Each structure stands twice: as C-alpha cells, then as structure tokens.
PDB file of C-alpha atoms and ligand atoms in Angstrom:
ATOM      1  CA  VAL A   1      18.076  18.706  10.464  1.00  0.00           C
ATOM      2  CA  ALA A   2      18.650  15.565   8.435  1.00  0.00           C
ATOM      3  CA  THR A   3      16.522  16.596   5.470  1.00  0.00           C
ATOM      4  CA  LEU A   4      17.960  16.514   1.984  1.00  0.00           C
ATOM      5  CA  GLY A   5      16.795  18.526  -0.955  1.00  0.00           C
ATOM      6  CA  VAL A   6      13.557  19.776   0.592  1.00  0.00           C
ATOM      7  CA  THR A   7      12.192  22.237  -1.924  1.00  0.00           C
ATOM      8  CA  LYS A   8       9.113  23.578  -0.239  1.00  0.00           C
ATOM      9  CA  ALA A   9       8.228  24.919   3.164  1.00  0.00           C
ATOM     10  CA  VAL A  10       8.056  22.096   5.677  1.00  0.00           C
ATOM     11  CA  PRO A  11       5.113  22.167   8.096  1.00  0.00           C
ATOM     12  CA  GLY A  12       6.167  22.270  11.720  1.00  0.00           C
ATOM     13  CA  GLY A  13       5.068  20.118  14.627  1.00  0.00           C
ATOM     14  CA  ALA A  14       4.149  16.473  14.897  1.00  0.00           C
ATOM     15  CA  PRO A  15       1.403  15.036  12.678  1.00  0.00           C
ATOM     16  CA  GLY A  16      -1.644  13.377  14.239  1.00  0.00           C
ATOM     17  CA  GLY A  17      -0.430   9.982  13.066  1.00  0.00           C
ATOM     18  CA  LEU A  18       1.874   8.072  10.753  1.00  0.00           C
ATOM     19  CA  ILE A  19       1.027   5.996   7.667  1.00  0.00           C
ATOM     20  CA  VAL A  20       4.127   3.995   6.829  1.00  0.00           C
ATOM     21  CA  ASP A  21       4.817   1.929   3.722  1.00  0.00           C
ATOM     22  CA  MET A  22       6.593  -1.328   4.593  1.00  0.00           C
ATOM     23  CA  ASP A  23       8.606  -2.702   1.668  1.00  0.00           C
ATOM     24  CA  GLY A  24      11.677  -0.553   1.038  1.00  0.00           C
ATOM     25  CA  VAL A  25      11.041   1.432   4.237  1.00  0.00           C
ATOM     26  CA  LEU A  26      10.961  -1.082   7.116  1.00  0.00           C
ATOM     27  CA  TYR A  27      12.586  -3.977   5.288  1.00  0.00           C
ATOM     28  CA  ARG A  28      13.744  -5.159   1.923  1.00  0.00           C
ATOM     29  CA  GLY A  29      12.541  -8.736   1.408  1.00  0.00           C
ATOM     30  CA  ASP A  30      13.515 -10.509   4.620  1.00  0.00           C
ATOM     31  CA  GLN A  31      16.191  -7.979   5.570  1.00  0.00           C
ATOM     32  CA  PRO A  32      15.282  -5.360   8.179  1.00  0.00           C
ATOM     33  CA  MET A  33      16.349  -1.826   7.348  1.00  0.00           C
ATOM     34  CA  PRO A  34      18.993  -0.260   9.590  1.00  0.00           C
ATOM     35  CA  GLY A  35      17.388   1.641  12.457  1.00  0.00           C
ATOM     36  CA  LEU A  36      14.108  -0.330  12.366  1.00  0.00           C
ATOM     37  CA  VAL A  37      13.901  -1.014  16.117  1.00  0.00           C
ATOM     38  CA  GLU A  38      14.891   2.549  17.061  1.00  0.00           C
ATOM     39  CA  PHE A  39      12.284   3.970  14.667  1.00  0.00           C
ATOM     40  CA  PHE A  40       9.473   2.050  16.349  1.00  0.00           C
ATOM     41  CA  GLU A  41      10.676   3.026  19.835  1.00  0.00           C
ATOM     42  CA  LEU A  42       9.839   6.591  18.812  1.00  0.00           C
ATOM     43  CA  ALA A  43       6.941   5.945  16.390  1.00  0.00           C
ATOM     44  CA  ARG A  44       4.981   4.199  19.160  1.00  0.00           C
ATOM     45  CA  ALA A  45       4.296   7.628  20.630  1.00  0.00           C
ATOM     46  CA  TYR A  46       1.995   8.300  17.651  1.00  0.00           C
ATOM     47  CA  PRO A  47      -0.967   6.435  16.186  1.00  0.00           C
ATOM     48  CA  PHE A  48       0.447   4.543  13.203  1.00  0.00           C
ATOM     49  CA  ALA A  49      -0.695   2.275  10.370  1.00  0.00           C
ATOM     50  CA  LEU A  50       1.602   0.160   8.196  1.00  0.00           C
ATOM     51  CA  ILE A  51       0.511  -0.231   4.577  1.00  0.00           C
ATOM     52  CA  THR A  52       1.435  -2.382   1.589  1.00  0.00           C
ATOM     53  CA  ASN A  53       0.266  -2.865  -1.998  1.00  0.00           C
ATOM     54  CA  ASN A  54       1.276  -6.536  -1.741  1.00  0.00           C
ATOM     55  CA  SER A  55      -1.983  -8.510  -2.111  1.00  0.00           C
ATOM     56  CA  SER A  56      -0.286 -11.843  -1.359  1.00  0.00           C
ATOM     57  CA  VAL A  57       0.418 -11.258   2.338  1.00  0.00           C
ATOM     58  CA  THR A  58      -1.938 -10.985   5.314  1.00  0.00           C
ATOM     59  CA  ALA A  59      -1.645  -8.500   8.164  1.00  0.00           C
ATOM     60  CA  LEU A  60      -0.703 -11.436  10.382  1.00  0.00           C
ATOM     61  CA  ASP A  61       2.135 -12.362   7.972  1.00  0.00           C
ATOM     62  CA  CYS A  62       3.428  -8.807   8.387  1.00  0.00           C
ATOM     63  CA  GLU A  63       3.101  -8.944  12.179  1.00  0.00           C
ATOM     64  CA  ARG A  64       5.148 -12.168  12.236  1.00  0.00           C
ATOM     65  CA  LYS A  65       7.773 -10.840   9.840  1.00  0.00           C
ATOM     66  CA  LEU A  66       8.292  -7.724  11.944  1.00  0.00           C
ATOM     67  CA  ALA A  67       8.401  -9.843  15.106  1.00  0.00           C
ATOM     68  CA  ARG A  68      11.279 -11.830  13.568  1.00  0.00           C
ATOM     69  CA  MET A  69      13.021  -8.477  13.106  1.00  0.00           C
ATOM     70  CA  GLY A  70      12.557  -7.585  16.772  1.00  0.00           C
ATOM     71  CA  VAL A  71       9.572  -5.245  16.379  1.00  0.00           C
ATOM     72  CA  ASP A  72       6.293  -5.946  18.137  1.00  0.00           C
ATOM     73  CA  VAL A  73       3.441  -4.563  15.995  1.00  0.00           C
ATOM     74  CA  PRO A  74      -0.091  -5.995  16.148  1.00  0.00           C
ATOM     75  CA  ALA A  75      -1.727  -7.163  12.912  1.00  0.00           C
ATOM     76  CA  SER A  76      -4.458  -4.602  13.642  1.00  0.00           C
ATOM     77  CA  ALA A  77      -1.934  -1.844  12.812  1.00  0.00           C
ATOM     78  CA  VAL A  78      -1.279  -3.353   9.367  1.00  0.00           C
ATOM     79  CA  LEU A  79      -3.404  -2.555   6.317  1.00  0.00           C
ATOM     80  CA  THR A  80      -2.741  -4.596   3.188  1.00  0.00           C
ATOM     81  CA  VAL A  81      -4.335  -3.808  -0.134  1.00  0.00           C
ATOM     82  CA  SER A  82      -6.334  -7.033   0.234  1.00  0.00           C
ATOM     83  CA  ASP A  83      -7.773  -5.649   3.499  1.00  0.00           C
ATOM     84  CA  THR A  84      -8.608  -2.344   1.796  1.00  0.00           C
ATOM     85  CA  THR A  85     -10.314  -4.238  -1.030  1.00  0.00           C
ATOM     86  CA  ALA A  86     -12.364  -6.281   1.446  1.00  0.00           C
ATOM     87  CA  ARG A  87     -13.452  -3.143   3.336  1.00  0.00           C
ATOM     88  CA  TYR A  88     -14.450  -1.498   0.062  1.00  0.00           C
ATOM     89  CA  LEU A  89     -16.441  -4.515  -1.149  1.00  0.00           C
ATOM     90  CA  ALA A  90     -18.239  -4.835   2.195  1.00  0.00           C
ATOM     91  CA  GLY A  91     -19.822  -1.427   1.613  1.00  0.00           C
ATOM     92  CA  ALA A  92     -19.853  -1.195  -2.181  1.00  0.00           C
ATOM     93  CA  PRO A  93     -23.185  -0.749  -4.006  1.00  0.00           C
ATOM     94  CA  LEU A  94     -22.946  -3.937  -6.097  1.00  0.00           C
ATOM     95  CA  ALA A  95     -25.742  -5.650  -8.024  1.00  0.00           C
ATOM     96  CA  GLY A  96     -25.004  -8.889  -6.159  1.00  0.00           C
ATOM     97  CA  ARG A  97     -22.365 -10.594  -4.048  1.00  0.00           C
ATOM     98  CA  ARG A  98     -20.736 -12.846  -6.678  1.00  0.00           C
ATOM     99  CA  ALA A  99     -17.019 -12.074  -7.044  1.00  0.00           C
ATOM    100  CA  LEU A 100     -14.536 -13.346  -9.613  1.00  0.00           C
ATOM    101  CA  VAL A 101     -11.019 -12.842  -8.259  1.00  0.00           C
ATOM    102  CA  LEU A 102      -7.856 -12.973 -10.346  1.00  0.00           C
ATOM    103  CA  GLY A 103      -5.404 -12.980  -7.489  1.00  0.00           C
ATOM    104  CA  SER A 104      -3.596 -14.760  -4.707  1.00  0.00           C
ATOM    105  CA  PRO A 105      -5.240 -17.096  -2.176  1.00  0.00           C
ATOM    106  CA  VAL A 106      -4.821 -14.250   0.344  1.00  0.00           C
ATOM    107  CA  LEU A 107      -6.800 -11.837  -1.841  1.00  0.00           C
ATOM    108  CA  LYS A 108      -9.482 -14.458  -2.429  1.00  0.00           C
ATOM    109  CA  GLY A 109      -9.702 -15.063   1.317  1.00  0.00           C
ATOM    110  CA  ALA A 110     -10.082 -11.347   2.007  1.00  0.00           C
ATOM    111  CA  VAL A 111     -12.833 -11.010  -0.611  1.00  0.00           C
ATOM    112  CA  ALA A 112     -14.675 -14.042   0.798  1.00  0.00           C
ATOM    113  CA  GLY A 113     -14.253 -12.536   4.264  1.00  0.00           C
ATOM    114  CA  ALA A 114     -16.131  -9.463   3.061  1.00  0.00           C
ATOM    115  CA  GLY A 115     -19.208 -11.637   2.554  1.00  0.00           C
ATOM    116  CA  MET A 116     -18.680 -12.233  -1.161  1.00  0.00           C
ATOM    117  CA  GLU A 117     -19.330 -15.529  -2.905  1.00  0.00           C
ATOM    118  CA  LEU A 118     -16.277 -16.565  -4.958  1.00  0.00           C
ATOM    119  CA  VAL A 119     -17.296 -17.639  -8.471  1.00  0.00           C
ATOM    120  CA  ASP A 120     -15.579 -18.578 -11.739  1.00  0.00           C
ATOM    121  CA  SER A 121     -18.019 -16.797 -14.077  1.00  0.00           C
ATOM    122  CA  SER A 122     -21.042 -14.462 -14.241  1.00  0.00           C
ATOM    123  CA  ALA A 123     -19.706 -12.255 -11.454  1.00  0.00           C
ATOM    124  CA  ASP A 124     -21.149  -9.019 -10.051  1.00  0.00           C
ATOM    125  CA  VAL A 125     -17.641  -7.746  -9.374  1.00  0.00           C
ATOM    126  CA  VAL A 126     -14.269  -8.686 -10.842  1.00  0.00           C
ATOM    127  CA  VAL A 127     -11.294  -8.127  -8.552  1.00  0.00           C
ATOM    128  CA  VAL A 128      -7.899  -8.160 -10.257  1.00  0.00           C
ATOM    129  CA  GLY A 129      -4.604  -8.430  -8.396  1.00  0.00           C
ATOM    130  CA  LEU A 130      -1.368 -10.335  -8.802  1.00  0.00           C
ATOM    131  CA  ASP A 131      -2.343 -13.849  -9.893  1.00  0.00           C
ATOM    132  CA  MET A 132       0.650 -16.129 -10.369  1.00  0.00           C
ATOM    133  CA  GLN A 133      -1.656 -18.981 -11.474  1.00  0.00           C
ATOM    134  CA  LEU A 134      -3.395 -16.823 -14.084  1.00  0.00           C
ATOM    135  CA  THR A 135      -4.975 -18.690 -16.986  1.00  0.00           C
ATOM    136  CA  TYR A 136      -6.399 -17.479 -20.285  1.00  0.00           C
ATOM    137  CA  ALA A 137      -9.762 -18.976 -19.295  1.00  0.00           C
ATOM    138  CA  ALA A 138      -9.913 -16.873 -16.105  1.00  0.00           C
ATOM    139  CA  LEU A 139      -8.849 -13.751 -17.972  1.00  0.00           C
ATOM    140  CA  ALA A 140     -11.608 -14.374 -20.521  1.00  0.00           C
ATOM    141  CA  GLU A 141     -14.237 -14.858 -17.781  1.00  0.00           C
ATOM    142  CA  ALA A 142     -13.137 -11.589 -16.173  1.00  0.00           C
ATOM    143  CA  VAL A 143     -13.560  -9.764 -19.462  1.00  0.00           C
ATOM    144  CA  ARG A 144     -16.974 -11.394 -20.078  1.00  0.00           C
ATOM    145  CA  SER A 145     -18.288 -10.466 -16.616  1.00  0.00           C
ATOM    146  CA  ILE A 146     -17.164  -6.831 -16.922  1.00  0.00           C
ATOM    147  CA  THR A 147     -18.577  -6.588 -20.451  1.00  0.00           C
ATOM    148  CA  ARG A 148     -21.926  -7.740 -19.012  1.00  0.00           C
ATOM    149  CA  GLY A 149     -21.806  -5.021 -16.371  1.00  0.00           C
ATOM    150  CA  ALA A 150     -19.789  -6.367 -13.443  1.00  0.00           C
ATOM    151  CA  ALA A 151     -17.897  -3.815 -11.354  1.00  0.00           C
ATOM    152  CA  PHE A 152     -14.127  -3.766 -12.031  1.00  0.00           C
ATOM    153  CA  VAL A 153     -11.781  -3.437  -9.041  1.00  0.00           C
ATOM    154  CA  ALA A 154      -7.970  -3.441  -9.217  1.00  0.00           C
ATOM    155  CA  THR A 155      -5.618  -3.912  -6.278  1.00  0.00           C
ATOM    156  CA  SER A 156      -2.938  -1.763  -7.885  1.00  0.00           C
ATOM    157  CA  PHE A 157      -1.531  -0.455 -11.148  1.00  0.00           C
ATOM    158  CA  ASP A 158       2.008  -1.547 -10.241  1.00  0.00           C
ATOM    159  CA  ALA A 159       3.027  -2.974 -13.620  1.00  0.00           C
ATOM    160  CA  VAL A 160       6.177  -4.808 -12.636  1.00  0.00           C
ATOM    161  CA  LEU A 161       7.636  -6.779  -9.772  1.00  0.00           C
ATOM    162  CA  LEU A 162      11.346  -6.715  -9.102  1.00  0.00           C
ATOM    163  CA  THR A 163      12.315 -10.288  -8.284  1.00  0.00           C
ATOM    164  CA  GLU A 164      15.629 -12.029  -7.732  1.00  0.00           C
ATOM    165  CA  GLU A 165      15.375 -13.277 -11.327  1.00  0.00           C
ATOM    166  CA  GLY A 166      14.680  -9.799 -12.689  1.00  0.00           C
ATOM    167  CA  THR A 167      11.594  -7.892 -13.801  1.00  0.00           C
ATOM    168  CA  ALA A 168       8.272  -9.787 -13.769  1.00  0.00           C
ATOM    169  CA  PRO A 169       4.643  -8.808 -14.494  1.00  0.00           C
ATOM    170  CA  GLY A 170       2.875  -7.309 -11.479  1.00  0.00           C
ATOM    171  CA  SER A 171      -0.809  -6.824 -10.707  1.00  0.00           C
ATOM    172  CA  GLY A 172      -0.939  -3.766 -12.964  1.00  0.00           C
ATOM    173  CA  ALA A 173       0.077  -5.839 -15.970  1.00  0.00           C
ATOM    174  CA  ILE A 174      -2.862  -8.201 -15.396  1.00  0.00           C
ATOM    175  CA  VAL A 175      -5.199  -5.256 -14.816  1.00  0.00           C
ATOM    176  CA  ALA A 176      -3.957  -3.784 -18.112  1.00  0.00           C
ATOM    177  CA  ALA A 177      -4.688  -7.047 -19.943  1.00  0.00           C
ATOM    178  CA  VAL A 178      -8.312  -6.956 -18.734  1.00  0.00           C
ATOM    179  CA  GLN A 179      -8.637  -3.223 -19.324  1.00  0.00           C
ATOM    180  CA  ALA A 180      -7.459  -3.587 -22.918  1.00  0.00           C
ATOM    181  CA  CYS A 181     -10.611  -5.636 -23.606  1.00  0.00           C
ATOM    182  CA  VAL A 182     -13.312  -3.637 -21.827  1.00  0.00           C
ATOM    183  CA  ALA A 183     -14.757  -0.138 -21.902  1.00  0.00           C
ATOM    184  CA  ALA A 184     -14.806   0.276 -18.124  1.00  0.00           C
ATOM    185  CA  ALA A 185     -11.929   1.636 -16.080  1.00  0.00           C
ATOM    186  CA  PRO A 186     -11.194  -0.107 -12.772  1.00  0.00           C
ATOM    187  CA  VAL A 187     -11.578   1.377  -9.327  1.00  0.00           C
ATOM    188  CA  CYS A 188      -8.109   1.063  -7.801  1.00  0.00           C
ATOM    189  CA  MET A 189      -7.668   0.133  -4.141  1.00  0.00           C
ATOM    190  CA  GLY A 190      -3.902   0.374  -3.687  1.00  0.00           C
ATOM    191  CA  LYS A 191      -1.447   3.237  -3.546  1.00  0.00           C
ATOM    192  CA  PRO A 192      -1.419   5.832  -5.075  1.00  0.00           C
ATOM    193  CA  SER A 193      -5.239   5.698  -4.974  1.00  0.00           C
ATOM    194  CA  ALA A 194      -6.998   7.531  -2.182  1.00  0.00           C
ATOM    195  CA  ALA A 195      -8.718   4.354  -0.900  1.00  0.00           C
ATOM    196  CA  MET A 196      -5.575   3.043   0.779  1.00  0.00           C
ATOM    197  CA  PHE A 197      -4.646   6.292   2.529  1.00  0.00           C
ATOM    198  CA  GLU A 198      -8.217   7.143   3.512  1.00  0.00           C
ATOM    199  CA  THR A 199      -8.756   3.662   4.954  1.00  0.00           C
ATOM    200  CA  ALA A 200      -5.458   3.821   6.866  1.00  0.00           C
ATOM    201  CA  ALA A 201      -6.279   7.273   8.253  1.00  0.00           C
ATOM    202  CA  ALA A 202      -9.760   6.090   9.256  1.00  0.00           C
ATOM    203  CA  LEU A 203      -8.201   3.213  11.201  1.00  0.00           C
ATOM    204  CA  LEU A 204      -6.310   5.863  13.186  1.00  0.00           C
ATOM    205  CA  GLY A 205      -9.433   7.946  13.695  1.00  0.00           C
ATOM    206  CA  LEU A 206      -7.873  10.715  11.606  1.00  0.00           C
ATOM    207  CA  ARG A 207      -8.369  12.487   8.320  1.00  0.00           C
ATOM    208  CA  PRO A 208      -5.628  11.871   5.729  1.00  0.00           C
ATOM    209  CA  ASP A 209      -4.517  15.506   5.995  1.00  0.00           C
ATOM    210  CA  GLN A 210      -3.672  14.954   9.665  1.00  0.00           C
ATOM    211  CA  THR A 211      -1.132  12.252   8.863  1.00  0.00           C
ATOM    212  CA  LEU A 212       2.422  11.913   7.620  1.00  0.00           C
ATOM    213  CA  VAL A 213       2.878   9.333   4.855  1.00  0.00           C
ATOM    214  CA  VAL A 214       6.334   7.716   4.838  1.00  0.00           C
ATOM    215  CA  GLY A 215       7.361   5.784   1.726  1.00  0.00           C
ATOM    216  CA  ASP A 216      10.136   4.923  -0.697  1.00  0.00           C
ATOM    217  CA  ASN A 217       8.183   5.280  -3.938  1.00  0.00           C
ATOM    218  CA  LEU A 218       7.587   8.737  -5.386  1.00  0.00           C
ATOM    219  CA  ARG A 219       4.698   7.710  -7.583  1.00  0.00           C
ATOM    220  CA  SER A 220       2.706   5.511  -5.215  1.00  0.00           C
ATOM    221  CA  ASP A 221       3.561   6.753  -1.712  1.00  0.00           C
ATOM    222  CA  ILE A 222       4.452  10.403  -2.209  1.00  0.00           C
ATOM    223  CA  ALA A 223       2.068  11.344  -5.031  1.00  0.00           C
ATOM    224  CA  GLY A 224      -0.744   9.329  -3.419  1.00  0.00           C
ATOM    225  CA  GLY A 225      -0.188  10.774   0.046  1.00  0.00           C
ATOM    226  CA  ALA A 226       0.042  14.328  -1.274  1.00  0.00           C
ATOM    227  CA  ALA A 227      -3.159  13.874  -3.296  1.00  0.00           C
ATOM    228  CA  VAL A 228      -5.160  13.215  -0.112  1.00  0.00           C
ATOM    229  CA  GLY A 229      -3.546  16.159   1.662  1.00  0.00           C
ATOM    230  CA  ALA A 230      -1.093  14.245   3.860  1.00  0.00           C
ATOM    231  CA  ARG A 231       2.409  15.413   4.611  1.00  0.00           C
ATOM    232  CA  THR A 232       4.881  13.126   2.880  1.00  0.00           C
ATOM    233  CA  ALA A 233       8.374  11.865   3.657  1.00  0.00           C
ATOM    234  CA  LEU A 234      10.442  10.070   1.042  1.00  0.00           C
ATOM    235  CA  LEU A 235      13.088   7.612   2.218  1.00  0.00           C
ATOM    236  CA  LEU A 236      15.856   6.867  -0.257  1.00  0.00           C
ATOM    237  CA  SER A 237      16.369   3.374   1.202  1.00  0.00           C
ATOM    238  CA  GLY A 238      14.111   1.584  -1.300  1.00  0.00           C
ATOM    239  CA  VAL A 239      13.157   2.045  -4.941  1.00  0.00           C
ATOM    240  CA  ALA A 240      13.373   5.842  -5.120  1.00  0.00           C
ATOM    241  CA  ASP A 241      15.200   7.886  -7.005  1.00  0.00           C
ATOM    242  CA  ALA A 242      15.717  11.319  -5.509  1.00  0.00           C
ATOM    243  CA  PRO A 243      12.861  13.709  -6.328  1.00  0.00           C
ATOM    244  CA  VAL A 244      12.980  15.363  -9.719  1.00  0.00           C
ATOM    245  CA  PRO A 245      11.711  18.906 -10.356  1.00  0.00           C
ATOM    246  CA  GLU A 246       8.818  17.772 -12.561  1.00  0.00           C
ATOM    247  CA  GLY A 247       7.782  14.872 -10.297  1.00  0.00           C
ATOM    248  CA  PRO A 248       5.887  14.633  -6.995  1.00  0.00           C
ATOM    249  CA  ARG A 249       7.541  16.725  -4.314  1.00  0.00           C
ATOM    250  CA  PRO A 250       7.795  15.185  -0.854  1.00  0.00           C
ATOM    251  CA  ASP A 251       7.742  17.488   2.158  1.00  0.00           C
ATOM    252  CA  TYR A 252      10.778  15.700   3.552  1.00  0.00           C
ATOM    253  CA  VAL A 253      13.514  13.532   2.086  1.00  0.00           C
ATOM    254  CA  PHE A 254      15.599  11.282   4.327  1.00  0.00           C
ATOM    255  CA  ALA A 255      18.379   8.828   3.499  1.00  0.00           C
ATOM    256  CA  GLY A 256      16.644   6.179   5.615  1.00  0.00           C
ATOM    257  CA  LEU A 257      14.964   5.370   8.922  1.00  0.00           C
ATOM    258  CA  PRO A 258      17.798   6.672  11.166  1.00  0.00           C
ATOM    259  CA  ALA A 259      17.552  10.140   9.595  1.00  0.00           C
ATOM    260  CA  LEU A 260      13.751  10.136   9.908  1.00  0.00           C
ATOM    261  CA  THR A 261      13.974   9.002  13.541  1.00  0.00           C
ATOM    262  CA  GLY A 262      16.532  11.705  14.270  1.00  0.00           C
ATOM    263  CA  TYR A 263      14.276  14.337  12.717  1.00  0.00           C
ATOM    264  CA  MET A 264      11.235  13.164  14.689  1.00  0.00           C
ATOM    265  CA  ARG A 265      13.208  13.153  17.934  1.00  0.00           C
ATOM    266  CA  SER A 266      14.679  16.611  17.451  1.00  0.00           C
ATOM    267  CA  THR A 267      11.644  18.340  15.932  1.00  0.00           C
ATOM    268  CA  TRP A 268       8.506  16.721  17.328  1.00  0.00           C
ATOM    269  CA  SER A 269       9.472  15.874  20.871  1.00  0.00           C
ATOM    270  CA  GLU A 270       9.253  19.230  22.574  1.00  0.00           C
TER     271      GLU A 270
HETATM  272 MG1   MG B   1       7.760   0.629  -0.722  1.00  0.00          MG
END
C-alpha cells in the first residue's frame, strides 16, 4: 500500500464519494499534476466534487482548465468558494438583500446571482474575499456597514497568496483588516470551515462523514475535512509539509495522485 507515515487506523472500504481540492492536487497553476488523467479514469466510479478557496474563478473556468489538461469534468461537479457563498446568502436570515462585496468580479457575480443587490454602502451583509482593486474607501464602508449591524461573511482566512513574484496578501489579510475594526467575527465560507465541505457533500447527496476529502493543505483541507467527520487524504504534491505530531492527522498520506490512484485501485475495487 502506497501510504506514508499513516499514524492512525485507516478505515477500510470505499467512501461514498470524493471531495477533492484542486490547486496543488490536480494542477499547480496551469500545469497538470502527473497522473491526473489516470486518477479521473478511476475517480469517475464515485460521486465526486472538486473544491477551491479561489474566489476569482468560476466553475466553468475550472471545467475549461481541466478540459485543456485532457479531463472532462462538468462545471456542475465544481464548487468554488464563491458558489458556496452564493448558496449561503440565498438562504441566510439577513435583514435585507443589500450586499457590499470586497472581492473579485466573479465573487460579485455570484453574490448578485444569489438575488442580492450589490451596493457601495449601507449594506445588510458585507462579503469579504480577495479584492485586488481594494480601496481605503471600500474598506471604510465595509467597516461602517458591519458596525451598524450588517452580517459579516468571509470567503476564507487564507492570509497569503504565493505568486510568481513572491508572497502577497490573500483574502484573509483583507478580512483581518476589516475584523481589526469591528466587534463582530465573520462567518467563513471557505476551507477549513464546515460550509464548504457540507455544501460539497450535499451536492453529492451525502453527509460529510461519508466522503473522503483529498487535499494538499493540512490546515484547510485535512483539518477542515476531519472536523466534519470526513476521511482525509493528504497529497504531498502541493503546499504540504508532511504531517507533524501536533498538527492535523490525515487518515492517508500519498506522494501524489499516482499513489492515491494505486491505493484506490488496489483497496476499493473488490
Ligand atoms: Mg490546495
């Protein structure tokens, strides 16, 4: 078995479905990971959802990117954090439907698609994600709306982005700037929060504890998946770091997709 450093008893048998992080698992930037096509040949036997904390891409963007890599996955199998935010807002008990969004055009589109009116001030809900056009004026309006009682929603607490130029502020840094000024804590939509995993599982018609979460980030994918009762598999192909004794403990650790595929084929197929 191609597991490495598994430190607790591994549950047997196939899960009801797969929830798979994309960046660092299926690809890195525009580069497909080795074994991507072979993984999907096998993964297609199970219900699966592909998830990302990136609030600047749409599910259709992800479908097209994977198609360029030779993998045919419908946008309906992709759940971005913008989609999760839209689903949450559609059912959230808000005082009104006015939304101030600090975020990408994609996030704004998703929020508008949930029946919200996009406004620049006096909002009923403030949604904060990665906003590369962020201004002081918008930050101040966000703080004012929340201080007056608006709901506070964050796409993720991911503080930094790793770019070709180096480390840059991520959505979590902008969330932190707002949070420093207000008494309220945000409701977080992205990994490691339960919202992302519960929404993905619901799309599969499953409970989170019936799924296997596959990811490359111990804190967001593994800790978040474990917190909702999912089995978790860490791939060392992305940002992770091998598990440390005091950190979240994945049920499985694989070097990359080929090792995961090999494990699935040998262990789940009978
Ligand atoms: Mg990742």
